[in-house]
């Protein structure tokens, strides 16, 4: 039996997460060998056991249709390998570099873009490789923004992650550091005041979380987020639009409202990548843009994320609307108001 002390110990939660199938009440055969079930007992506690269509369960439990070969999906959907400058360092934009600093996550999201994680193919950068990657960033002063990802960087111990952040900070040409993490949602006990304080000491640093459903934003998650924000770390959210989880205008509105109320800026809403095994999560873009239109008419701009597709081929993220430009007629733009009315807007002359 677990004790309260264990429950609040993030290392215990991470150890247990590897027994994902058992935690989810499934036998081992339900756990695909290439990407086994992993879930912290904490995250599993958010599941409503009486609801067979529970959105949290849907994000962590595989379904029988996880491996249909299809032309649309890929092993490495955004071709990160092609954009790897060296192992563990991905660069797709002149001013940004992404470092894979850890190889594991507190949960295996079934919609994960880096499913290669499960095959041990996301190799965290460390030692001499890390030295080389940082030397590369220092030698390319056009890189102003360094993103730490993985795996989840916050599964590293405080001194390890703070050490990496401090080394990136010591590169004079780097303006900002970002950490991409599922930890506030899946393992809020990991976000201690000490961690928040030592990361903030090497700011400007942003934390990007991944909350996909308002139920993930309980009191524990709210407290975790508050520890970052109170320490001076701005928090933004990168949600993934997932069929059967949050592809509902009311659910998305509730998620965005709760995020801003907790001082988390909704940043991106990703159309699900073309990940092999995650096709059941895909949402038609027409419906995705309709959800965005629902938000635009109802909540303040601070609570509205940008709907983006991460382009196949690794060519970057692009916003996909909805467009409020109904027509361009000579020097006049015909714009659509949130209530659907069309309004003529005379354009400025060049
Ligand atoms: C998403 C991503 C970024 C950051 O993109 P933003 O639009 O600035 O948030 C940077 N590098 C890589 C490789 C990425 O995938």
Short mmCIF file of C-alpha atoms and ligand atoms in Angstrom, two decimals:
data_model
loop_
_atom_site.label_atom_id
_atom_site.label_comp_id
_atom_site.label_asym_id
_atom_site.label_seq_id
_atom_site.Cartn_x
_atom_site.Cartn_y
_atom_site.Cartn_z
CA UNK A 1 0.00 0.00 0.00
CA UNK A 2 1.21 3.47 -0.78
CA UNK A 3 1.65 5.99 1.94
CA UNK A 4 0.93 9.71 1.75
CA UNK A 5 4.67 10.28 1.83
CA UNK A 6 5.16 8.08 -1.23
CA UNK A 7 2.24 9.70 -3.05
CA UNK A 8 3.84 13.14 -2.65
CA UNK A 9 7.29 11.87 -3.63
CA UNK A 10 7.77 12.57 -7.32
CA UNK A 11 10.50 9.91 -7.66
CA UNK A 12 8.09 7.28 -6.34
CA UNK A 13 5.50 8.45 -8.87
CA UNK A 14 8.01 8.14 -11.73
CA UNK A 15 9.10 4.65 -10.64
CA UNK A 16 5.50 3.53 -10.46
CA UNK A 17 4.71 5.04 -13.87
CA UNK A 18 6.64 2.23 -15.54
CA UNK A 19 4.07 -0.22 -14.19
CA UNK A 20 1.56 1.68 -16.33
CA UNK A 21 -0.47 -1.31 -17.52
CA UNK A 22 -0.93 -2.57 -13.97
CA UNK A 23 -1.88 0.89 -12.72
CA UNK A 24 -4.48 1.13 -15.47
CA UNK A 25 -5.85 -2.25 -14.40
CA UNK A 26 -4.76 -3.94 -17.63
CA UNK A 27 -2.60 -6.98 -18.26
CA UNK A 28 0.82 -6.62 -19.85
CA UNK A 29 -0.39 -7.60 -23.32
CA UNK A 30 -2.33 -4.32 -23.50
CA UNK A 31 0.99 -2.48 -23.45
CA UNK A 32 2.51 -2.12 -26.95
CA UNK A 33 6.19 -3.14 -26.74
CA UNK A 34 7.26 -0.21 -28.91
CA UNK A 35 5.57 2.32 -26.65
CA UNK A 36 4.50 0.76 -23.37
CA UNK A 37 1.88 2.30 -21.14
CA UNK A 38 3.41 4.69 -18.64
CA UNK A 39 1.30 6.71 -16.24
CA UNK A 40 1.97 8.16 -12.82
CA UNK A 41 -0.45 6.97 -10.14
CA UNK A 42 -1.26 10.66 -9.64
CA UNK A 43 -2.30 11.16 -13.26
CA UNK A 44 -4.30 7.93 -13.23
CA UNK A 45 -6.18 9.22 -10.17
CA UNK A 46 -7.72 11.88 -12.45
CA UNK A 47 -9.52 9.15 -14.40
CA UNK A 48 -13.20 8.59 -13.62
CA UNK A 49 -13.35 4.77 -13.41
CA UNK A 50 -17.09 4.74 -14.12
CA UNK A 51 -16.73 6.55 -17.44
CA UNK A 52 -15.63 4.24 -20.27
CA UNK A 53 -14.95 7.30 -22.44
CA UNK A 54 -12.98 9.20 -19.86
CA UNK A 55 -10.74 11.74 -21.67
CA UNK A 56 -7.76 11.26 -19.34
CA UNK A 57 -7.81 7.49 -19.80
CA UNK A 58 -8.06 7.98 -23.55
CA UNK A 59 -4.77 9.90 -23.55
CA UNK A 60 -2.81 7.14 -21.78
CA UNK A 61 -4.42 3.78 -22.60
CA UNK A 62 -3.71 2.28 -26.03
CA UNK A 63 -6.54 1.21 -28.20
CA UNK A 64 -6.72 -1.84 -30.47
CA UNK A 65 -6.47 0.42 -33.49
CA UNK A 66 -3.09 1.77 -32.52
CA UNK A 67 -1.11 0.22 -35.30
CA UNK A 68 -2.98 0.37 -38.57
CA UNK A 69 -0.47 1.12 -41.30
CA UNK A 70 -1.70 4.12 -43.21
CA UNK A 71 -0.25 6.30 -45.90
CA UNK A 72 -0.98 9.43 -43.91
CA UNK A 73 1.08 8.66 -40.85
CA UNK A 74 4.79 8.41 -40.23
CA UNK A 75 7.40 7.16 -37.84
CA UNK A 76 8.95 10.58 -37.42
CA UNK A 77 6.00 12.80 -38.36
CA UNK A 78 7.82 16.10 -38.39
CA UNK A 79 11.11 14.66 -39.63
CA UNK A 80 13.09 15.72 -36.62
CA UNK A 81 15.91 13.37 -37.55
CA UNK A 82 16.43 15.25 -40.79
CA UNK A 83 16.67 18.51 -38.86
CA UNK A 84 19.01 17.18 -36.22
CA UNK A 85 22.23 19.13 -36.39
CA UNK A 86 23.77 16.46 -34.18
CA UNK A 87 22.18 13.84 -31.96
CA UNK A 88 19.91 15.61 -29.49
CA UNK A 89 19.98 19.04 -31.14
CA UNK A 90 17.21 19.94 -33.60
CA UNK A 91 17.21 23.16 -35.53
CA UNK A 92 14.40 24.12 -37.86
CA UNK A 93 14.51 27.88 -37.51
CA UNK A 94 17.50 30.23 -37.76
CA UNK A 95 16.91 31.79 -34.33
CA UNK A 96 15.88 28.72 -32.32
CA UNK A 97 17.44 25.43 -31.26
CA UNK A 98 15.82 22.52 -29.48
CA UNK A 99 17.78 20.24 -27.15
CA UNK A 100 16.53 16.81 -26.13
CA UNK A 101 17.81 16.71 -22.58
CA UNK A 102 15.94 13.72 -21.22
CA UNK A 103 14.67 10.46 -22.66
CA UNK A 104 11.68 9.69 -20.48
CA UNK A 105 8.32 11.17 -19.58
CA UNK A 106 6.02 10.86 -16.56
CA UNK A 107 3.30 9.55 -18.88
CA UNK A 108 3.36 8.09 -22.35
CA UNK A 109 0.72 10.11 -24.16
CA UNK A 110 -0.77 7.90 -26.85
CA UNK A 111 -0.67 10.90 -29.21
CA UNK A 112 3.06 11.52 -28.63
CA UNK A 113 4.97 12.99 -31.57
CA UNK A 114 8.16 11.42 -30.33
CA UNK A 115 6.84 7.91 -30.04
CA UNK A 116 10.42 6.83 -30.75
CA UNK A 117 10.77 7.61 -27.05
CA UNK A 118 9.34 4.17 -26.32
CA UNK A 119 12.01 2.45 -28.39
CA UNK A 120 14.71 4.27 -26.50
CA UNK A 121 15.43 6.25 -29.65
CA UNK A 122 15.15 9.65 -28.06
CA UNK A 123 18.65 9.73 -26.73
CA UNK A 124 19.12 12.45 -24.16
CA UNK A 125 22.05 14.68 -24.79
CA UNK A 126 24.67 14.63 -22.08
CA UNK A 127 28.40 14.60 -21.43
CA UNK A 128 30.56 15.32 -24.46
CA UNK A 129 27.48 15.54 -26.72
CA UNK A 130 26.04 18.26 -24.53
CA UNK A 131 29.37 20.10 -24.60
CA UNK A 132 29.33 19.92 -28.39
CA UNK A 133 25.70 21.09 -28.65
CA UNK A 134 26.34 24.09 -26.39
CA UNK A 135 29.48 24.91 -28.35
CA UNK A 136 27.34 24.83 -31.51
CA UNK A 137 24.79 27.22 -29.99
CA UNK A 138 27.59 29.55 -28.85
CA UNK A 139 29.15 29.44 -32.33
CA UNK A 140 25.83 30.42 -33.93
CA UNK A 141 24.91 33.72 -32.27
CA UNK A 142 21.80 33.97 -34.46
CA UNK A 143 20.29 31.37 -32.09
CA UNK A 144 18.47 33.51 -29.53
CA UNK A 145 15.98 31.02 -28.14
CA UNK A 146 16.92 27.59 -26.74
CA UNK A 147 14.17 25.08 -26.06
CA UNK A 148 14.79 22.21 -23.67
CA UNK A 149 12.65 19.20 -24.46
CA UNK A 150 12.86 15.43 -24.49
CA UNK A 151 11.36 13.37 -22.93
CA UNK A 152 10.61 15.64 -20.08
CA UNK A 153 13.44 17.92 -18.88
CA UNK A 154 11.83 18.22 -15.44
CA UNK A 155 12.38 14.53 -14.74
CA UNK A 156 16.02 15.45 -14.29
CA UNK A 157 17.11 16.15 -10.73
CA UNK A 158 17.23 19.83 -9.71
CA UNK A 159 21.00 20.17 -10.02
CA UNK A 160 21.06 18.44 -13.42
CA UNK A 161 18.37 20.56 -15.07
CA UNK A 162 19.51 23.75 -13.35
CA UNK A 163 23.06 22.95 -14.47
CA UNK A 164 22.00 22.68 -18.11
CA UNK A 165 19.93 25.86 -17.87
CA UNK A 166 22.86 27.72 -16.30
CA UNK A 167 25.20 26.60 -19.08
CA UNK A 168 22.77 27.76 -21.77
CA UNK A 169 22.36 31.06 -19.91
CA UNK A 170 26.11 31.61 -19.93
CA UNK A 171 26.01 31.87 -23.76
CA UNK A 172 25.74 35.65 -24.27
CA UNK A 173 23.81 35.46 -27.57
CA UNK A 174 20.95 33.45 -26.05
CA UNK A 175 18.02 35.68 -25.05
CA UNK A 176 15.47 33.20 -23.76
CA UNK A 177 15.32 29.61 -22.59
CA UNK A 178 12.15 27.55 -22.73
CA UNK A 179 11.34 24.26 -21.03
CA UNK A 180 8.66 22.08 -22.59
CA UNK A 181 7.09 19.82 -19.98
CA UNK A 182 4.08 17.68 -19.12
CA UNK A 183 5.14 17.63 -15.48
CA UNK A 184 2.68 20.24 -14.12
CA UNK A 185 -0.15 18.08 -15.52
CA UNK A 186 1.20 14.60 -14.85
CA UNK A 187 3.43 15.06 -11.84
CA UNK A 188 2.74 18.38 -10.09
CA UNK A 189 4.62 17.30 -6.93
CA UNK A 190 7.81 17.61 -9.00
CA UNK A 191 7.37 21.38 -9.18
CA UNK A 192 8.84 22.35 -5.85
CA UNK A 193 9.47 25.91 -4.77
CA UNK A 194 13.19 25.13 -4.78
CA UNK A 195 13.06 23.99 -8.42
CA UNK A 196 11.06 27.04 -9.50
CA UNK A 197 13.44 29.36 -7.68
CA UNK A 198 16.62 27.85 -9.13
CA UNK A 199 15.26 27.85 -12.68
CA UNK A 200 14.04 31.43 -12.33
CA UNK A 201 17.54 32.48 -11.24
CA UNK A 202 18.70 31.78 -14.82
CA UNK A 203 15.86 33.61 -16.54
CA UNK A 204 14.45 34.91 -18.76
CA UNK A 205 13.01 31.39 -18.84
CA UNK A 206 9.58 30.27 -19.94
CA UNK A 207 7.81 27.03 -19.09
CA UNK A 208 5.54 25.54 -21.75
CA UNK A 209 3.11 23.00 -20.38
CA UNK A 210 0.72 20.61 -22.09
CA UNK A 211 -2.74 20.69 -20.53
CA UNK A 212 -5.31 19.20 -22.88
CA UNK A 213 -8.40 18.92 -20.72
CA UNK A 214 -9.81 21.13 -17.91
CA UNK A 215 -9.90 18.10 -15.59
CA UNK A 216 -6.09 18.08 -15.60
CA UNK A 217 -6.20 21.52 -13.96
CA UNK A 218 -7.11 20.45 -10.44
CA UNK A 219 -5.80 22.05 -7.23
CA UNK A 220 -2.47 20.19 -7.41
CA UNK A 221 -1.76 21.31 -10.96
CA UNK A 222 -2.91 24.84 -10.14
CA UNK A 223 -0.46 24.96 -7.23
CA UNK A 224 2.38 23.65 -9.41
CA UNK A 225 1.74 26.31 -12.03
CA UNK A 226 1.50 29.00 -9.33
CA UNK A 227 4.93 28.02 -8.00
CA UNK A 228 6.45 28.78 -11.41
CA UNK A 229 4.54 32.00 -11.96
CA UNK A 230 5.18 33.26 -8.42
CA UNK A 231 8.89 32.60 -8.92
CA UNK A 232 8.82 34.83 -12.01
CA UNK A 233 8.55 32.17 -14.71
CA UNK A 234 5.87 32.87 -17.32
CA UNK A 235 3.89 29.75 -18.17
CA UNK A 236 2.25 29.09 -21.54
CA UNK A 237 0.27 26.09 -22.66
CA UNK A 238 0.68 23.98 -25.77
CA UNK A 239 -2.42 21.83 -26.09
CA UNK A 240 -3.01 19.14 -28.67
CA UNK A 241 -6.44 18.94 -30.28
CA UNK A 242 -7.54 15.34 -29.66
CA UNK A 243 -10.71 13.64 -30.83
CA UNK A 244 -12.65 12.30 -27.89
CA UNK A 245 -10.65 14.40 -25.44
CA UNK A 246 -11.04 18.09 -26.20
CA UNK A 247 -12.56 18.37 -29.69
CA UNK A 248 -15.61 20.01 -28.23
CA UNK A 249 -16.12 23.79 -28.18
CA UNK A 250 -17.36 23.77 -24.57
CA UNK A 251 -14.45 21.65 -23.33
CA UNK A 252 -11.93 23.81 -25.17
CA UNK A 253 -13.53 26.98 -23.81
CA UNK A 254 -13.43 25.59 -20.27
CA UNK A 255 -9.76 24.62 -20.71
CA UNK A 256 -8.74 28.05 -22.01
CA UNK A 257 -10.72 29.93 -19.37
CA UNK A 258 -9.23 27.89 -16.57
CA UNK A 259 -5.71 28.34 -17.97
CA UNK A 260 -5.89 32.14 -18.07
CA UNK A 261 -7.46 32.21 -14.62
CA UNK A 262 -4.36 30.33 -13.42
CA UNK A 263 -2.07 32.83 -15.21
CA UNK A 264 -1.20 30.38 -17.98
CA UNK A 265 -1.35 31.84 -21.46
CA UNK A 266 -2.86 29.47 -24.05
CA UNK A 267 -0.12 29.56 -26.70
CA UNK A 268 -0.64 26.83 -29.29
CA UNK A 269 -3.39 24.40 -30.08
CA UNK A 270 -1.72 21.75 -32.22
CA UNK A 271 -3.52 19.74 -34.82
CA UNK A 272 -2.46 16.19 -33.95
CA UNK A 273 0.70 15.24 -35.85
CA UNK A 274 0.56 12.39 -38.35
CA UNK A 275 1.82 9.94 -35.76
CA UNK A 276 1.61 6.21 -36.46
CA UNK A 277 -0.80 4.80 -33.89
CA UNK A 278 -2.52 8.09 -33.08
CA UNK A 279 -4.95 8.32 -35.97
CA UNK A 280 -7.95 7.94 -33.69
CA UNK A 281 -7.10 11.36 -32.23
CA UNK A 282 -7.17 13.27 -35.51
CA UNK A 283 -9.79 15.99 -35.91
CA UNK A 284 -10.81 17.38 -39.33
CA UNK A 285 -9.40 20.88 -39.75
CA UNK A 286 -12.86 22.27 -40.57
CA UNK A 287 -13.98 21.22 -37.10
CA UNK A 288 -10.77 22.51 -35.56
CA UNK A 289 -11.29 25.96 -37.04
CA UNK A 290 -14.95 25.91 -35.96
CA UNK A 291 -13.76 25.36 -32.37
CA UNK A 292 -11.44 28.35 -32.76
CA UNK A 293 -14.31 30.48 -34.09
CA UNK A 294 -16.34 29.47 -31.04
CA UNK A 295 -13.55 30.75 -28.78
CA UNK A 296 -13.10 34.00 -30.69
CA UNK A 297 -16.71 34.95 -30.21
CA UNK A 298 -16.75 34.22 -26.49
CA UNK A 299 -13.51 34.73 -24.62
CA UNK A 300 -10.88 37.43 -24.43
CA UNK A 301 -7.91 37.25 -26.76
CA UNK A 302 -5.59 36.45 -23.87
CA UNK A 303 -7.34 33.08 -23.59
CA UNK A 304 -7.22 32.15 -27.27
CA UNK A 305 -4.40 29.91 -28.52
CA UNK A 306 -3.18 29.82 -32.12
CA UNK A 307 -4.31 26.71 -33.97
CA UNK A 308 -1.25 25.36 -35.78
CA UNK A 309 -0.18 22.48 -37.95
CA UNK A 310 3.39 21.32 -37.51
CA UNK A 311 4.12 20.80 -41.18
CA UNK A 312 5.09 17.36 -42.41
CA UNK A 313 8.68 17.51 -43.54
CA UNK A 314 9.66 19.59 -40.55
CA UNK A 315 9.16 22.89 -42.35
CA UNK A 316 7.74 24.60 -39.28
CA UNK A 317 4.47 25.42 -37.59
CA UNK A 318 1.82 27.40 -39.45
CA UNK A 319 -1.44 28.92 -38.18
CA UNK A 320 -4.50 27.64 -39.99
CA UNK A 321 -7.27 30.01 -39.13
CA UNK A 322 -10.16 30.42 -39.18
CA UNK A 323 -9.70 33.33 -41.54
CA UNK A 324 -11.81 36.41 -40.94
CA UNK A 325 -11.07 37.71 -44.42
CA UNK A 326 -14.17 36.75 -46.40
CA UNK A 327 -13.13 38.48 -49.61
CA UNK A 328 -10.66 41.02 -50.99
CA UNK A 329 -12.37 43.32 -53.47
CA UNK A 330 -10.01 45.85 -55.02
CA UNK A 331 -8.89 48.09 -52.19
CA UNK A 332 -11.51 46.76 -49.82
CA UNK A 333 -11.29 43.85 -47.42
CA UNK A 334 -14.55 42.18 -46.54
CA UNK A 335 -14.09 40.94 -42.99
CA UNK A 336 -16.24 38.54 -41.01
CA UNK A 337 -17.26 39.65 -37.50
CA UNK A 338 -17.33 37.01 -34.75
CA UNK A 339 -21.14 37.05 -35.04
CA UNK A 340 -20.89 36.20 -38.74
CA UNK A 341 -21.77 39.64 -40.15
CA UNK A 342 -19.67 40.87 -43.07
CA UNK A 343 -18.02 44.27 -42.73
CA UNK A 344 -16.22 46.28 -45.41
CA UNK A 345 -12.82 47.63 -44.42
CA UNK A 346 -11.15 50.05 -46.83
CA UNK A 347 -7.48 49.10 -47.03
CA UNK A 348 -4.69 51.67 -46.79
CA UNK A 349 -3.05 52.65 -50.05
CA UNK A 350 0.59 51.70 -50.64
C1 LIG B 1 8.21 24.01 -32.18
C2 LIG B 1 9.66 24.15 -32.37
C3 LIG B 1 10.29 25.34 -32.03
C4 LIG B 1 9.56 26.52 -31.41
O1 LIG B 1 8.59 27.05 -32.25
P1 LIG B 1 7.77 28.34 -31.77
O2 LIG B 1 6.80 28.53 -32.88
O3 LIG B 1 8.76 29.44 -31.64
O4 LIG B 1 7.14 28.02 -30.47
C5 LIG B 1 11.63 25.44 -32.24
N1 LIG B 1 12.34 24.43 -32.77
C6 LIG B 1 11.76 23.27 -33.11
C7 LIG B 1 12.60 22.20 -33.69
C8 LIG B 1 10.40 23.09 -32.92
O5 LIG B 1 9.84 21.92 -33.23
#
